[in-house]
Coordinates of N, CA and C in Angstrom, one line a residue:
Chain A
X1 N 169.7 80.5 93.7 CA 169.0 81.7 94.2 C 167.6 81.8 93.6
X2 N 166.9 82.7 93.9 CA 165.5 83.0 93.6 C 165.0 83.6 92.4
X3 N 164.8 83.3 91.5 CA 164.6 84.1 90.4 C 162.9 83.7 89.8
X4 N 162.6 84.5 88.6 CA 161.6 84.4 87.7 C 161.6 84.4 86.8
X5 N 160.9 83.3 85.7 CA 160.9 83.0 84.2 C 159.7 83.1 83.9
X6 N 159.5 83.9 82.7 CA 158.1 84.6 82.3 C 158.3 84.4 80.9
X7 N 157.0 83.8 80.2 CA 157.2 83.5 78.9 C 157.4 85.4 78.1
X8 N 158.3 84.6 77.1 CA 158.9 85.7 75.7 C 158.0 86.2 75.0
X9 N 158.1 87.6 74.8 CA 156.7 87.9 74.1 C 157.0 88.4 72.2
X10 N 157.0 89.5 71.7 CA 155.8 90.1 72.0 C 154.4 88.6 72.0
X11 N 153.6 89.5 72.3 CA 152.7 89.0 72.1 C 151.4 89.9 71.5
X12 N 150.6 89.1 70.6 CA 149.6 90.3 70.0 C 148.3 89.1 69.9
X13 N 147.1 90.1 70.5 CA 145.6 89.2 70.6 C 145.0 90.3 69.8
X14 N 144.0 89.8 69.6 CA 142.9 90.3 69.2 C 141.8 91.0 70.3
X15 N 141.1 92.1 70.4 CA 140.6 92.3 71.1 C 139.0 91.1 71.4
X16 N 139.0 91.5 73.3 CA 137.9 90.2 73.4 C 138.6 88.8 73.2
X17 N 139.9 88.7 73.2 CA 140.7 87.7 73.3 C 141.0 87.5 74.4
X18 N 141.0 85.5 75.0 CA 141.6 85.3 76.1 C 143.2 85.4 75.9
X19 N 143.6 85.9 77.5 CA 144.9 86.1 77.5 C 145.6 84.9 78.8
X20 N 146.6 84.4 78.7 CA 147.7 83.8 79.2 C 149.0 84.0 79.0
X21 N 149.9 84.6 80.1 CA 151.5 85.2 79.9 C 151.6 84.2 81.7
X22 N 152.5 82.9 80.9 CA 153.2 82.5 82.3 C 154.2 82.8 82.7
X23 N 154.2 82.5 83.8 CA 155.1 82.9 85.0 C 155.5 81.6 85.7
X24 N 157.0 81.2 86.1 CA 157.2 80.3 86.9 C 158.5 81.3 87.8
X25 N 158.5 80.3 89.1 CA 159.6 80.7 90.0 C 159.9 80.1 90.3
X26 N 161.8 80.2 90.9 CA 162.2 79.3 92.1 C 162.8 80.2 93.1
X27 N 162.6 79.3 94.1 CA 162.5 80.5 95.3 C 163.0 79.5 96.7
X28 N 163.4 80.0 97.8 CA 164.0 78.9 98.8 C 162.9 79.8 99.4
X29 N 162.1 79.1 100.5 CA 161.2 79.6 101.7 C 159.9 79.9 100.9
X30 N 158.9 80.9 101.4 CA 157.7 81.2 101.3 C 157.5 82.5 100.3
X31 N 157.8 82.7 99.3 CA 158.1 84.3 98.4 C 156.9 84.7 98.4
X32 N 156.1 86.3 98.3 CA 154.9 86.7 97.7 C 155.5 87.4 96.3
X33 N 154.1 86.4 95.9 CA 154.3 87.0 94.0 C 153.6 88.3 94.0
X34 N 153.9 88.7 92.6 CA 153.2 89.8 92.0 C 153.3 89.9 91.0
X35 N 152.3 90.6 90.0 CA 152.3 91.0 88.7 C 152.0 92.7 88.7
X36 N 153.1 93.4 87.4 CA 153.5 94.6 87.5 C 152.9 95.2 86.2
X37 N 152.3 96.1 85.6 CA 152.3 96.7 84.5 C 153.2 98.0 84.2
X38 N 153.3 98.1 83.0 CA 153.6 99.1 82.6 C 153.8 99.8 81.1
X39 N 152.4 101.0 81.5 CA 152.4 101.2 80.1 C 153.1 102.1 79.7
X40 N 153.0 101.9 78.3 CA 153.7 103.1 77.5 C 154.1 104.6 77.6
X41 N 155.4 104.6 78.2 CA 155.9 105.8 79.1 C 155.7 106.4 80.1
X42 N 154.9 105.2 81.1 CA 155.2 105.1 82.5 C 155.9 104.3 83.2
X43 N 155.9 104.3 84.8 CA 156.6 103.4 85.4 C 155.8 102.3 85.3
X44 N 156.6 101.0 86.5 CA 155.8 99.9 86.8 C 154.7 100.2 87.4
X45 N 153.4 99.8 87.6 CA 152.4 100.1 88.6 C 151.7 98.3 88.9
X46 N 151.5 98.2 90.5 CA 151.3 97.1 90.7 C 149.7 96.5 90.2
X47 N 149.8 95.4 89.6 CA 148.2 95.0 89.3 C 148.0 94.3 90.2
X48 N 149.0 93.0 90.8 CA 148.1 91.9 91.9 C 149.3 91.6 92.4
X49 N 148.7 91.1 93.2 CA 149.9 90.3 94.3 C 149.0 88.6 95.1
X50 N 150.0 88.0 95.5 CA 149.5 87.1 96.5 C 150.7 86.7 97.2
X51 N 150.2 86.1 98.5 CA 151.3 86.1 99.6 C 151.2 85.0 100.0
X52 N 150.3 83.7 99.8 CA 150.7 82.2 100.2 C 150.3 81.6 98.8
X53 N 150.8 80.3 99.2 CA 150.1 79.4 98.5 C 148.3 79.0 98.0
X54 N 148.3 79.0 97.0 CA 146.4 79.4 96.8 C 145.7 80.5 97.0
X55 N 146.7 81.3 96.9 CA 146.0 82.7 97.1 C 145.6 83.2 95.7
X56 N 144.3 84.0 95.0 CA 144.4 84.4 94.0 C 144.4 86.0 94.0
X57 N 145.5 86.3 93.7 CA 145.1 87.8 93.3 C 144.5 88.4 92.3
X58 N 143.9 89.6 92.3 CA 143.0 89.9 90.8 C 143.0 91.0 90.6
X59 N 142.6 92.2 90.3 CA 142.3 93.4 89.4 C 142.0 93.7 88.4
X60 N 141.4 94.6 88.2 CA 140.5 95.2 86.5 C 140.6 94.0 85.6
X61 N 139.8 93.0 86.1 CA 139.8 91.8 85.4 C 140.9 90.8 84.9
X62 N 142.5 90.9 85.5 CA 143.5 89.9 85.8 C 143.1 89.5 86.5
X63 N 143.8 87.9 86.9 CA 143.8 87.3 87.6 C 144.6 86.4 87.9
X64 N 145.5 85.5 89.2 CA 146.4 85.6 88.9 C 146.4 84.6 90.4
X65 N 146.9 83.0 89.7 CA 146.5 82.2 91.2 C 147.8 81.7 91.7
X66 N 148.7 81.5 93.0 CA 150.0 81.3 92.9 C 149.5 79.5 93.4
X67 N 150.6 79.2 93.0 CA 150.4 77.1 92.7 C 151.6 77.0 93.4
X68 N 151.5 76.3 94.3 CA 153.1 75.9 95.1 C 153.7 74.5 94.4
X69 N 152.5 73.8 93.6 CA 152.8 72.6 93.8 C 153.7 72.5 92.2
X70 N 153.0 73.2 91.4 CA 153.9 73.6 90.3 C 154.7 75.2 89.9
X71 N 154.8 75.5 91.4 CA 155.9 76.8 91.0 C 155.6 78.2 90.3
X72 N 154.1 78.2 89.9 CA 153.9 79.3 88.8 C 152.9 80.4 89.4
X73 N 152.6 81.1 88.8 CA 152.0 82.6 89.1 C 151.3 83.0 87.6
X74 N 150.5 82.2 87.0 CA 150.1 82.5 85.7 C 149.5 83.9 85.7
X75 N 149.2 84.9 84.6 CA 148.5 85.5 84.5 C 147.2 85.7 83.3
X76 N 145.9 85.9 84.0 CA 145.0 86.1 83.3 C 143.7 86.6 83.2
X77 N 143.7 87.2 81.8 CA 142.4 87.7 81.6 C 141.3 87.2 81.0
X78 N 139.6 87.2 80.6 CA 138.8 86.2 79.7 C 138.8 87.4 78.7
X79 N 138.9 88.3 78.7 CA 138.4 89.6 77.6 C 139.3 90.7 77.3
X80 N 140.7 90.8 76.9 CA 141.5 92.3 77.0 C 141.0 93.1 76.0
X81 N 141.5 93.9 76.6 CA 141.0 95.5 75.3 C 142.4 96.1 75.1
X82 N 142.1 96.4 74.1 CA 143.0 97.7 73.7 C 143.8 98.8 74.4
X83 N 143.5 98.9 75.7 CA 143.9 99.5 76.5 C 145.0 98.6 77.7
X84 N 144.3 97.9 77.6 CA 145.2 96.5 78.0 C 146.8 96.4 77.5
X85 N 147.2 97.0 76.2 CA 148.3 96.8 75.7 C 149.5 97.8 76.8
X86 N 150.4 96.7 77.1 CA 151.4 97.3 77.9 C 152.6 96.0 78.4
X87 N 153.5 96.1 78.6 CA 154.0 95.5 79.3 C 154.0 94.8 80.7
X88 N 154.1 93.3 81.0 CA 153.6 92.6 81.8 C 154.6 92.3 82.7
X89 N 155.3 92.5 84.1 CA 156.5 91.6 84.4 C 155.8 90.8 86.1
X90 N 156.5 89.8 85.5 CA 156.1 89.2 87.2 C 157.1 88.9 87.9
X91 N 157.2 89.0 89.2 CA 158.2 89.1 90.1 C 157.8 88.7 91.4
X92 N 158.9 88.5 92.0 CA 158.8 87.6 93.8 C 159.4 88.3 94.6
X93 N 159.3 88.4 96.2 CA 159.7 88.9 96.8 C 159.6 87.7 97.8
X94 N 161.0 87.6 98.6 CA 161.0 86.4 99.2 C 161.5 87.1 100.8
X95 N 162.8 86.5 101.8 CA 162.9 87.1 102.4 C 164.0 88.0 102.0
X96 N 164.4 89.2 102.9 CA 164.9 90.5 102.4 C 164.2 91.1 101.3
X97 N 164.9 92.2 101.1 CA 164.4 93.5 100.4 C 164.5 92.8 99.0
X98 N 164.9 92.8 98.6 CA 164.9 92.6 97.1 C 163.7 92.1 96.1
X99 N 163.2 92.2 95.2 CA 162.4 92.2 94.2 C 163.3 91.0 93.2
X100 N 162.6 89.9 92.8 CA 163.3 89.4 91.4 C 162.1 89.3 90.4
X101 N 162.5 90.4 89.9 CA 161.5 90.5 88.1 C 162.2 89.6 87.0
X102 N 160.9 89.1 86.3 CA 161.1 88.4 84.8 C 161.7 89.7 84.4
X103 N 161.3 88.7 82.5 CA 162.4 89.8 82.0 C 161.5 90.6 80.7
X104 N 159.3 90.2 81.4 CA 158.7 91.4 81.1 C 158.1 90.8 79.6
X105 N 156.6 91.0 79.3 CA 155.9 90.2 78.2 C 155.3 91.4 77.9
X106 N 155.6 91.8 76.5 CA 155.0 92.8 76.0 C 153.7 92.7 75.5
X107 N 152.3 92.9 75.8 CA 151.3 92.6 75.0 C 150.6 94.0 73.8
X108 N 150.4 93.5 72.9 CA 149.4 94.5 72.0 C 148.2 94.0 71.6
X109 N 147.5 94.4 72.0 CA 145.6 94.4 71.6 C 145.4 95.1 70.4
X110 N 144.7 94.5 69.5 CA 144.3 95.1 68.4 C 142.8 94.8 68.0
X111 N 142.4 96.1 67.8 CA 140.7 96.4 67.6 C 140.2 95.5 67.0
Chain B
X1 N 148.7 113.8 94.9 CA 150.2 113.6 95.7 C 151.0 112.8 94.6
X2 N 151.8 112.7 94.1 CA 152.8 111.8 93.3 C 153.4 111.2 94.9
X3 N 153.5 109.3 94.8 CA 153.8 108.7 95.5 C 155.3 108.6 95.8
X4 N 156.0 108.8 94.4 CA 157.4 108.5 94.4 C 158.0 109.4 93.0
X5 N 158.4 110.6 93.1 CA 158.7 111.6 91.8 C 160.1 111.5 91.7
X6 N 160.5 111.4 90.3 CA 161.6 111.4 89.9 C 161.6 112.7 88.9
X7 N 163.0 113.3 88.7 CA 163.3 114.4 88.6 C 164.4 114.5 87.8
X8 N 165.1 114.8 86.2 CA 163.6 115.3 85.3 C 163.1 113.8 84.4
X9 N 162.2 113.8 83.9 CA 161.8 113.0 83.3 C 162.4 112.4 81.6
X10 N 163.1 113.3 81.3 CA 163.6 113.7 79.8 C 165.4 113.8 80.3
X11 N 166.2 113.4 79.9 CA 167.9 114.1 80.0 C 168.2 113.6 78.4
X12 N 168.4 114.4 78.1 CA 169.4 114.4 76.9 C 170.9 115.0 77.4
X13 N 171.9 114.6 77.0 CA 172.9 115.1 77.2 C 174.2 114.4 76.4
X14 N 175.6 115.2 76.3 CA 176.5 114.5 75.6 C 177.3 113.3 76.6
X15 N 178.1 112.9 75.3 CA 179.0 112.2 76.2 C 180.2 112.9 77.1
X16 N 180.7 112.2 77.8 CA 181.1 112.8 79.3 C 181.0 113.9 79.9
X17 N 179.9 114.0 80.0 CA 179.1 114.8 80.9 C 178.6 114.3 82.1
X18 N 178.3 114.9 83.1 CA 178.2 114.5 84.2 C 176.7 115.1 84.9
X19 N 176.0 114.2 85.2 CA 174.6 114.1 85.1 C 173.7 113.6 86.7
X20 N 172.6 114.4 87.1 CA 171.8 113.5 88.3 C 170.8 113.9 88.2
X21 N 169.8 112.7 88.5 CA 168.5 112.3 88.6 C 168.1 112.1 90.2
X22 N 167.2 112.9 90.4 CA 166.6 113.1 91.5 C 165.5 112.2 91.8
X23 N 165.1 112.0 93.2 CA 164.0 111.0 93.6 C 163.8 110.9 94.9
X24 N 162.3 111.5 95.3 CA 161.5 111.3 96.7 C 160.6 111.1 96.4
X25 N 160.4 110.2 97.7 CA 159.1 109.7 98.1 C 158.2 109.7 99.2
X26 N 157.1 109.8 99.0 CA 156.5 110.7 100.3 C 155.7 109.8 101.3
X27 N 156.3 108.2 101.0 CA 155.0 107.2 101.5 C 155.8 107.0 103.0
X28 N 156.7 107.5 103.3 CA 157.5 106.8 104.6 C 157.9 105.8 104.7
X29 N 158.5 105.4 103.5 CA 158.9 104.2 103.2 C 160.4 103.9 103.5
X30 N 160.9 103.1 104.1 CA 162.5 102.8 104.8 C 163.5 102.6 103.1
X31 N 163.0 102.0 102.5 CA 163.7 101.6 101.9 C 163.5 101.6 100.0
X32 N 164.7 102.6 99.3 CA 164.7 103.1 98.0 C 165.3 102.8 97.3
X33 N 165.4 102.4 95.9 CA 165.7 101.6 94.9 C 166.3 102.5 93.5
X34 N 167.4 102.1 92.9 CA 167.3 102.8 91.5 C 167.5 101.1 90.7
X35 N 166.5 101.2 89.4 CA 166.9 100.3 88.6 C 166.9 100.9 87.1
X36 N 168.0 100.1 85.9 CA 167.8 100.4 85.3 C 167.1 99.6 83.6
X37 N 166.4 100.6 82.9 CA 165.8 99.3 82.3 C 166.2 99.7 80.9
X38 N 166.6 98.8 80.2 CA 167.3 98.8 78.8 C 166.3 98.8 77.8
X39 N 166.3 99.0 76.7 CA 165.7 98.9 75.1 C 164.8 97.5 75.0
X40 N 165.2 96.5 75.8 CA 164.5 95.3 75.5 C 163.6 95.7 77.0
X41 N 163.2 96.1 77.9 CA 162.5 96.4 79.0 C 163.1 95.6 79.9
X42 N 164.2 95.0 79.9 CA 164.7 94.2 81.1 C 164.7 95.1 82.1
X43 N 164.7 94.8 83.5 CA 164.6 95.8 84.7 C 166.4 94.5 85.3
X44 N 167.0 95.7 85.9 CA 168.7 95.2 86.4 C 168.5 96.2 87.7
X45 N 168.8 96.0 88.7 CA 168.7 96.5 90.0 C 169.9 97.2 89.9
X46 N 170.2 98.9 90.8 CA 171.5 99.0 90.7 C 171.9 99.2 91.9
X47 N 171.0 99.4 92.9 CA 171.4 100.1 94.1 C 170.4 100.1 95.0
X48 N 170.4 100.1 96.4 CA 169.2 99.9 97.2 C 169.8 100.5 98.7
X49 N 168.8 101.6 99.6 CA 169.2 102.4 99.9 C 168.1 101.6 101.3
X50 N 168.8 101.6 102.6 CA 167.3 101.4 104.0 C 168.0 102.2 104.8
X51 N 167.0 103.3 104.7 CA 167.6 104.8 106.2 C 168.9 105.1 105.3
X52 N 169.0 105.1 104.6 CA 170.5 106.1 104.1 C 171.2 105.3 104.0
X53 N 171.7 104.4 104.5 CA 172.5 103.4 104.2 C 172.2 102.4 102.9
X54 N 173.5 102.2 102.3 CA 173.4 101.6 101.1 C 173.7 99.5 101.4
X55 N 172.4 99.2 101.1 CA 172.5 97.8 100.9 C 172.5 96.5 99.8
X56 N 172.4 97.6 98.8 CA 172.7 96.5 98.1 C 173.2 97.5 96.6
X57 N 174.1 96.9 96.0 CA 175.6 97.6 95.4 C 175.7 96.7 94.0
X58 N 174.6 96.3 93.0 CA 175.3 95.6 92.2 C 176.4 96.2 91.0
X59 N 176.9 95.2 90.3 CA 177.8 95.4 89.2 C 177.3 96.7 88.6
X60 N 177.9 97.8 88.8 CA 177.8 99.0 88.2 C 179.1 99.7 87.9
X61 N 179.1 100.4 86.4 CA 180.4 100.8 86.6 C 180.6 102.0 88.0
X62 N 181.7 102.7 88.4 CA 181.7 103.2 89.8 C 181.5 104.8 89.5
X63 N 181.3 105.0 87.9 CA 180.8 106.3 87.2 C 179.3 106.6 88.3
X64 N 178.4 105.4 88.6 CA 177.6 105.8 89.1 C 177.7 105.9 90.5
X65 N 177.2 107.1 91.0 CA 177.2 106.8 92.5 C 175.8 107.7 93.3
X66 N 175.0 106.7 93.9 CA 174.0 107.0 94.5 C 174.2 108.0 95.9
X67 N 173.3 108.8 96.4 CA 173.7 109.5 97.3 C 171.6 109.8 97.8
X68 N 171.8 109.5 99.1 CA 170.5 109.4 99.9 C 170.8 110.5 101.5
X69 N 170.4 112.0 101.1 CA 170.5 112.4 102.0 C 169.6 112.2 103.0
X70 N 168.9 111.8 103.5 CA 167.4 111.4 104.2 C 166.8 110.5 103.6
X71 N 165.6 109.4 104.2 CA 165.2 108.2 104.0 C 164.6 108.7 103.1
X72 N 163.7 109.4 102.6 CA 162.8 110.2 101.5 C 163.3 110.7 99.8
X73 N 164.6 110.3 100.5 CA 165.5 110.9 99.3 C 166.4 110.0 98.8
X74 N 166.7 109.6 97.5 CA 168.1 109.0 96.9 C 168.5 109.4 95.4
X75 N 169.2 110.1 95.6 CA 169.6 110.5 94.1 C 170.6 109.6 93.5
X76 N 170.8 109.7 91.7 CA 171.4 108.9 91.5 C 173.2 110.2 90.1
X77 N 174.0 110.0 90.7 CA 175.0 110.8 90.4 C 176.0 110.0 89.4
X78 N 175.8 110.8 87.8 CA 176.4 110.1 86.6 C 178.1 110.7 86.7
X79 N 178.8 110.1 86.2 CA 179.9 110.7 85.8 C 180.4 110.6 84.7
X80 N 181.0 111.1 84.0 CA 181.8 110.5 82.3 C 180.6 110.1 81.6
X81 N 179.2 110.5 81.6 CA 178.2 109.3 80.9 C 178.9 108.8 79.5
X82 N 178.3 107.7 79.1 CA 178.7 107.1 78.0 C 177.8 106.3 77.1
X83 N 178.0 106.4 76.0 CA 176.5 105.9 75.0 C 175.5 104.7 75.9
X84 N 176.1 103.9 76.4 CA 175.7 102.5 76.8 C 175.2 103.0 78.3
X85 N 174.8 104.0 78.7 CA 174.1 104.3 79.7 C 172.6 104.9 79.0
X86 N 172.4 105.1 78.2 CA 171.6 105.5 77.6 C 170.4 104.3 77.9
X87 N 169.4 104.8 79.0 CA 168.1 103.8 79.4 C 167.0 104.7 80.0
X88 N 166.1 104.3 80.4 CA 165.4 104.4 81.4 C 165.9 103.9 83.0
X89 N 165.8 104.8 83.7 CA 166.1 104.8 85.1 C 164.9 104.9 86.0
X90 N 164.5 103.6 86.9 CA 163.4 104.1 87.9 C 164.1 104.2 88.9
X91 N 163.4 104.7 89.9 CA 163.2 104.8 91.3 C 162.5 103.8 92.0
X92 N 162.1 103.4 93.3 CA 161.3 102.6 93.9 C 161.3 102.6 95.2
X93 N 160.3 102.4 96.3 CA 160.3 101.7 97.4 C 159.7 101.5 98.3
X94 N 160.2 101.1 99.0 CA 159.4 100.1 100.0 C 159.1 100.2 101.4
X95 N 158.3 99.5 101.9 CA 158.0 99.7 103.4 C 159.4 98.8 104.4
X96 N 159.6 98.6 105.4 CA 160.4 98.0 106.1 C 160.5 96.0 104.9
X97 N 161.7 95.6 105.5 CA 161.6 94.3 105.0 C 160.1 93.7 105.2
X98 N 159.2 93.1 104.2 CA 158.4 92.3 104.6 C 158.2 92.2 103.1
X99 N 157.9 90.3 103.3 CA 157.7 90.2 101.6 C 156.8 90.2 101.1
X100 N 155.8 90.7 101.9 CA 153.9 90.9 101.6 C 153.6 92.2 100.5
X101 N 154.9 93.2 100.8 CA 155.3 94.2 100.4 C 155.6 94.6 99.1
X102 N 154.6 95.2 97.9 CA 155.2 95.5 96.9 C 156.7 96.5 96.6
X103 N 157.1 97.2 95.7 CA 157.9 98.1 95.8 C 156.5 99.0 94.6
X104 N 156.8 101.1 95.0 CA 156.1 101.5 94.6 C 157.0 102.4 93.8
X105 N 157.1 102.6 92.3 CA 157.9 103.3 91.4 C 157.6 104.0 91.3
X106 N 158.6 105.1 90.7 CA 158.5 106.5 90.1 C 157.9 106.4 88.6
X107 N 157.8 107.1 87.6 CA 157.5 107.3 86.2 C 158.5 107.2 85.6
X108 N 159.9 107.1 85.6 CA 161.0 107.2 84.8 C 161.9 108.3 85.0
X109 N 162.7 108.0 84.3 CA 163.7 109.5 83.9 C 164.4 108.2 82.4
X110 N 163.7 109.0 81.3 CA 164.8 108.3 79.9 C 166.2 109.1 79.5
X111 N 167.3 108.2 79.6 CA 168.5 109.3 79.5 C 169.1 108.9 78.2
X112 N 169.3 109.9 77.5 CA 169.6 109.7 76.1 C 171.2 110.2 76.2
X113 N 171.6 109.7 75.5 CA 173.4 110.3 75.8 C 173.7 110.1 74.2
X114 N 174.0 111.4 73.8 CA 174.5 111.6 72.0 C 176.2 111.5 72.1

């Protein structure tokens, strides 16, 4: 079945640190990815998505390219801030309703 | 506008007590979601609602039972709670099947059970 593996965190940078939290899937047919945030005592809120192969999605400086040929959905930034610290999950949607979420990369930025 | 409000955001309560969390959404969206997410942030799907009808039903004890009076609406109905329910509960949802389609969440509801 279709699922998502997202590297185990925590994870802690330094601020003005590059970031990398991978993501791989398997998936039967054509899935669109996404990456989800969520900070500290909120819900999920969507940062990017992409819907074919080679698509890159991006936002407030993520960025986020889907690879067919090796299965992944990396996520990245060249600079996080402090504000940046939150929880990371990436997830697929293939056909039907359903959502399959990792199981969520905690980042903390430190000044 | 809050896209998708859940209702209340805070429950404290004892054990076996019997408990619901409310949730609408205003985007016109077919299809509503409760998931629940544990102490480590794992997200576990529990229930999935298109037009009122329930389609997807995972392993839950049967304590829980969802109830969607209108597409805009799905509430979620505790019974007997018990320490091990104690999580964060979202909401979510979505436009018709299409997988271009994100799902759009609520803020939480954290339920603490003493």
């Amino acid at each position: 079945g279709d699922s998502v593996t997202q590297m185990e965190g925590p994870v802690t940078l330094s601020e003005e640190a590059f970031l990398t939290i991978n993501c791989t899937y398997t998936a039967t047919g054509y899935p669109s990815l996404f990456w989800y945030v969520q900070y500290p005592g909120e819900g999920l809120q969507l940062l990017l998505k992409a819907t074919k192969a080679d698509d890159k999605g991006s936002n407030k400086g993520f960025e986020a390219t889907y690879r067919k040929e090796t299965t992944s959905f990396h996520l990245e930034k060249g600079s996080v801030q402090v504000s940046d610290s939150a929880v990371y999950f990436c997830a697929l949607r293939g056909t039907g309703n359903q959502f399959y979420f990792g199981t969520g990369t905690s980042l903390t930025v430190i000044p | 506008d809050t896209a998708v409000s859940q209702t209340p955001k805070y429950l404290v309560t004892q054990m076996g007590n019997d408990k619901s969390i409310k949730c609408e959404q205003n985007l016109g969206h077919d299809t509503m979601y409760w998931y629940k997410q544990d102490s480590k942030k794992f997200l576990k799907i529990m229930f999935s609602y298109n037009n009122k009808e329930l389609i997807i039903n995972e392993t839950v004890p049967n304590r829980f039972s969802p109830k969607s009076p209108d597409k805009a609406h799905l509430n979620l109905h505790i019974n007997s709670l018990e320490l091990g329910d104690s999580a964060v509960y979202f909401c979510a949802s979505s436009p018709p099947e299409d997988r271009v389609w994100g799902y759009t969440f609520g803020s939480g509801t954290r339920l603490t059970v003493v």
